[in-house]
XYZ file of C-alpha atoms in Angstrom:
288
model
C -27.890 -17.477 4.071
C -27.264 -17.223 0.355
C -23.740 -17.820 -0.832
C -22.082 -16.283 -3.849
C -19.536 -18.589 -5.450
C -17.213 -17.198 -8.055
C -16.615 -19.374 -11.086
C -12.915 -18.657 -11.418
C -10.541 -21.319 -10.167
C -7.831 -20.550 -7.626
C -5.440 -18.054 -9.112
C -1.760 -17.688 -8.404
C 0.007 -15.159 -6.282
C 0.288 -12.608 -9.072
C -3.464 -12.446 -9.572
C -4.037 -12.071 -5.861
C -1.491 -9.299 -5.696
C -3.429 -7.378 -8.337
C -6.694 -7.774 -6.460
C -5.092 -6.770 -3.172
C -3.706 -3.625 -4.728
C -7.217 -2.745 -5.783
C -8.457 -3.373 -2.246
C -6.583 -0.340 -1.020
C -8.786 2.058 -2.968
C -12.041 1.645 -1.076
C -14.529 4.464 -1.534
C -15.075 6.374 1.664
C -18.627 6.486 2.977
C -20.571 9.668 3.600
C -17.561 11.516 4.959
C -19.731 13.644 7.220
C -20.365 11.233 10.064
C -20.470 11.900 13.750
C -17.060 10.765 14.949
C -15.961 12.974 17.828
C -13.287 15.360 16.633
C -13.349 13.768 13.173
C -14.432 15.120 9.869
C -12.619 16.379 6.823
C -10.168 19.102 7.736
C -10.622 18.474 11.461
C -6.961 17.721 11.909
C -7.628 14.694 14.115
C -6.968 11.071 13.263
C -8.477 7.700 14.024
C -6.238 4.726 14.776
C -7.467 1.373 13.481
C -5.928 -2.017 14.153
C -5.889 -4.480 11.255
C -3.942 -7.591 10.340
C -0.740 -7.206 8.328
C -0.202 -10.865 7.393
C -3.505 -12.130 5.987
C -3.838 -12.083 2.173
C -7.234 -10.835 1.021
C -8.120 -9.454 4.447
C -5.289 -7.387 5.861
C -1.867 -7.548 4.251
C 0.869 -4.928 4.457
C 1.953 -3.878 0.974
C 4.525 -1.119 0.976
C 3.564 1.407 3.615
C -0.141 0.554 3.899
C -2.326 -2.497 4.510
C -4.808 -3.715 1.887
C -7.674 -6.203 1.926
C -11.339 -6.715 2.760
C -11.029 -5.689 6.415
C -9.064 -2.599 5.405
C -11.786 -1.606 2.936
C -14.474 -2.141 5.586
C -12.530 -0.090 8.112
C -11.963 2.712 5.589
C -15.676 2.862 4.808
C -16.663 2.922 8.484
C -14.110 5.633 9.221
C -15.573 7.676 6.371
C -19.044 7.394 7.872
C -17.613 8.577 11.195
C -16.176 11.643 9.491
C -12.582 10.624 8.791
C -11.000 10.811 5.374
C -8.496 8.107 4.354
C -5.532 10.351 5.129
C -6.821 10.753 8.689
C -6.578 7.000 9.341
C -3.537 5.695 11.180
C -3.116 1.949 10.635
C -1.644 -0.287 13.329
C -0.888 -3.995 13.145
C -3.243 -5.835 15.490
C -2.228 -9.476 15.782
C -4.732 -11.908 17.290
C -2.896 -11.958 20.608
C -2.926 -8.205 21.210
C -6.350 -7.029 20.028
C -7.934 -6.819 23.483
C -4.820 -5.259 24.990
C -4.671 -2.559 22.302
C -8.310 -1.617 22.915
C -7.946 -1.653 26.690
C -4.788 0.461 26.647
C -6.056 2.963 24.078
C -3.432 2.005 21.494
C -6.195 1.899 18.864
C -9.678 3.382 18.563
C -11.098 0.296 16.888
C -10.040 -3.115 15.604
C -11.178 -4.553 12.260
C -9.080 -7.692 12.063
C -11.071 -10.909 11.516
C -12.110 -10.304 15.131
C -14.733 -12.888 16.029
C -17.404 -11.810 18.500
C -17.423 -14.079 21.569
C -18.979 -13.809 25.022
C -15.527 -14.120 26.578
C -14.185 -11.153 24.626
C -17.311 -9.121 25.375
C -16.256 -9.150 29.011
C -13.339 -6.826 28.236
C -14.199 -5.029 24.948
C -17.283 -3.910 23.034
C -18.246 -5.039 19.547
C -20.207 -3.458 16.739
C -21.497 -5.717 13.987
C -21.039 -8.372 12.860
C -20.165 -6.985 9.436
C -19.533 -10.479 8.023
C -19.996 -14.094 9.110
C -17.276 -16.511 8.029
C -17.078 -20.242 8.643
C -14.211 -22.314 9.953
C -12.360 -24.633 7.610
C -9.068 -26.519 7.285
C -6.108 -26.218 4.935
C -3.589 -28.997 4.280
C -0.688 -29.686 1.928
C -1.801 -30.307 -1.641
C -0.581 -33.902 -1.549
C -2.495 -34.684 1.653
C -5.462 -36.966 0.966
C -6.445 -38.242 4.418
C -7.791 -35.011 5.936
C -11.165 -34.026 4.549
C -12.929 -32.722 7.631
C -12.372 -32.003 11.326
C -13.009 -35.641 12.276
C -9.890 -36.634 10.287
C -7.657 -34.550 12.569
C -7.648 -37.202 15.301
C -3.989 -37.831 16.140
C -2.772 -35.183 13.690
C -0.681 -32.097 14.475
C -2.777 -28.957 14.125
C -1.391 -25.426 14.113
C -2.886 -22.885 16.481
C -2.164 -19.149 16.180
C -1.587 -17.346 19.453
C -4.699 -15.433 20.514
C -7.041 -17.379 18.217
C -9.676 -19.847 19.408
C -10.066 -21.697 16.090
C -8.042 -24.778 17.037
C -9.802 -24.956 20.403
C -13.099 -25.298 18.565
C -11.767 -28.662 17.390
C -9.873 -30.032 20.388
C -11.938 -28.743 23.318
C -14.494 -31.108 24.802
C -18.096 -30.900 23.715
C -18.954 -29.611 27.191
C -16.616 -26.684 26.538
C -18.076 -25.996 23.109
C -15.555 -27.944 21.021
C -15.703 -31.074 18.903
C -13.608 -33.165 21.279
C -11.165 -34.321 18.596
C -7.775 -35.488 19.825
C -5.437 -33.436 17.668
C -2.054 -32.268 18.935
C -1.779 -28.476 18.996
C 1.351 -26.657 17.858
C 1.205 -22.927 18.643
C 2.614 -20.265 16.318
C 2.711 -16.495 16.567
C 0.300 -15.957 13.675
C -1.199 -17.735 10.680
C 1.702 -16.861 8.406
C 3.900 -18.884 10.749
C 1.314 -21.667 10.747
C 1.463 -21.803 6.959
C 5.234 -22.053 7.076
C 4.977 -24.945 9.532
C 2.525 -26.615 7.147
C 4.862 -26.054 4.212
C 7.817 -27.698 5.948
C 5.749 -30.628 7.269
C 5.961 -29.699 10.954
C 2.157 -29.684 11.194
C -0.471 -31.667 9.295
C -3.106 -28.962 9.033
C -4.062 -25.388 9.834
C -7.561 -24.380 10.817
C -9.173 -20.957 11.010
C -11.743 -18.858 9.142
C -12.331 -19.834 5.518
C -11.718 -16.226 4.469
C -8.194 -16.360 5.886
C -7.450 -19.771 4.396
C -8.720 -18.738 0.950
C -6.218 -15.911 0.829
C -3.297 -18.160 1.727
C -4.424 -20.866 -0.699
C -4.600 -18.357 -3.537
C -1.006 -17.297 -2.923
C 0.246 -20.798 -3.614
C -2.494 -23.086 -4.975
C -0.022 -25.761 -6.050
C 1.172 -26.263 -2.470
C -2.028 -26.060 -0.438
C -5.501 -27.562 -0.543
C -8.502 -26.154 1.252
C -10.659 -28.971 2.590
C -13.818 -26.939 1.768
C -15.837 -28.646 4.483
C -16.853 -25.618 6.555
C -18.213 -25.858 10.076
C -19.194 -23.411 12.776
C -19.432 -19.651 12.417
C -17.008 -16.793 12.960
C -18.909 -13.513 13.381
C -16.547 -10.664 12.474
C -17.090 -7.631 14.667
C -15.549 -4.196 14.997
C -13.741 -4.176 18.322
C -14.191 -1.052 20.443
C -13.064 -0.030 23.936
C -15.416 -1.118 26.699
C -18.247 1.373 27.209
C -18.348 2.633 23.595
C -22.128 2.397 23.240
C -22.569 5.547 21.139
C -19.672 4.643 18.860
C -21.046 1.111 18.514
C -24.376 2.481 17.303
C -22.656 4.735 14.767
C -20.549 1.852 13.465
C -23.629 -0.376 13.154
C -25.322 2.317 11.083
C -22.258 2.463 8.845
C -22.219 -1.329 8.432
C -25.879 -1.370 7.404
C -25.311 1.428 4.890
C -22.250 -0.369 3.510
C -24.344 -3.469 2.786
C -27.296 -1.489 1.405
C -25.036 0.359 -1.046
C -23.506 -2.902 -2.254
C -20.057 -1.896 -1.053
C -19.544 -5.007 1.062
C -20.047 -7.331 -1.899
C -17.817 -5.097 -3.993
C -15.048 -5.391 -1.403
C -15.514 -9.158 -1.107
C -15.354 -9.611 -4.870
C -12.237 -7.456 -5.101
C -10.532 -9.470 -2.356
C -11.675 -12.984 -3.286
C -13.074 -12.876 -6.824
C -10.003 -14.617 -8.223
C -9.956 -17.403 -5.633
C -13.147 -19.404 -6.173
C -14.036 -18.779 -2.526
C -17.760 -18.932 -1.749
C -18.724 -15.925 0.338
C -21.978 -14.871 1.973
C -23.887 -12.163 0.115
C -26.448 -11.149 2.731
C -25.907 -8.832 5.663
C -25.826 -10.695 8.984
C -28.137 -9.600 11.764
C -26.469 -6.976 13.931
C -26.016 -7.400 17.654
C -27.405 -4.694 19.899
C -25.108 -2.140 21.507
C -25.199 -2.525 25.294
């Protein structure tokens, strides 16, 4: 997989704020897609769950979220026949994504939602639309953590509903690295970053896309280890049994990559951060 690395060093919060504002202006796709009841002037809406606390991906600014996932969701909705003003945004924290889909609170979730076999038991996924890697972020003055193996005996923050920390502490038999870090759970990654800032935890681990956004907000306080491991395959979460919708979303994802929109959205979100992002479309899963 080829990687595009921007040459600009980590920018401050003001630069990120400018890029995030631009993220909210994603071009809609074809606008004449096959979403049931959708389409311009149809009067219906589509409800999409995104993150509200992740810079560069899904961050609430004013009355609307902005970021890479928001741009992706807006494009997909356009291909399904929904204009931007027909989208209703809902905050979908890691802990409630499955519940929202099962209860019909949202029609889809585009929220750094990694595709796993466990989650496939209760929801459907289209995609992946992007493959991230896991990494670690520490305080800028921390010098003894440079990879997951250095987390032995350290306090590691885990966000509720996320499996990232388990990838480190679970045994190898259970798919983890078997590293003896102490887990401290927080409600979300914003809370994890606060715990890191006040010294309650030694490190935070999750997708490198998420960490890049936080690092760019305050580069003097945080240091990304930049020693990625594993893969996080971002999918579009759908209610169980949404085979037809899954196929339509996969078509939209392919078109988004072919038109160069995905790279445009990635550059808008992360171009000021020095984050190395993948520039090739990942292979799509089939729709069961």
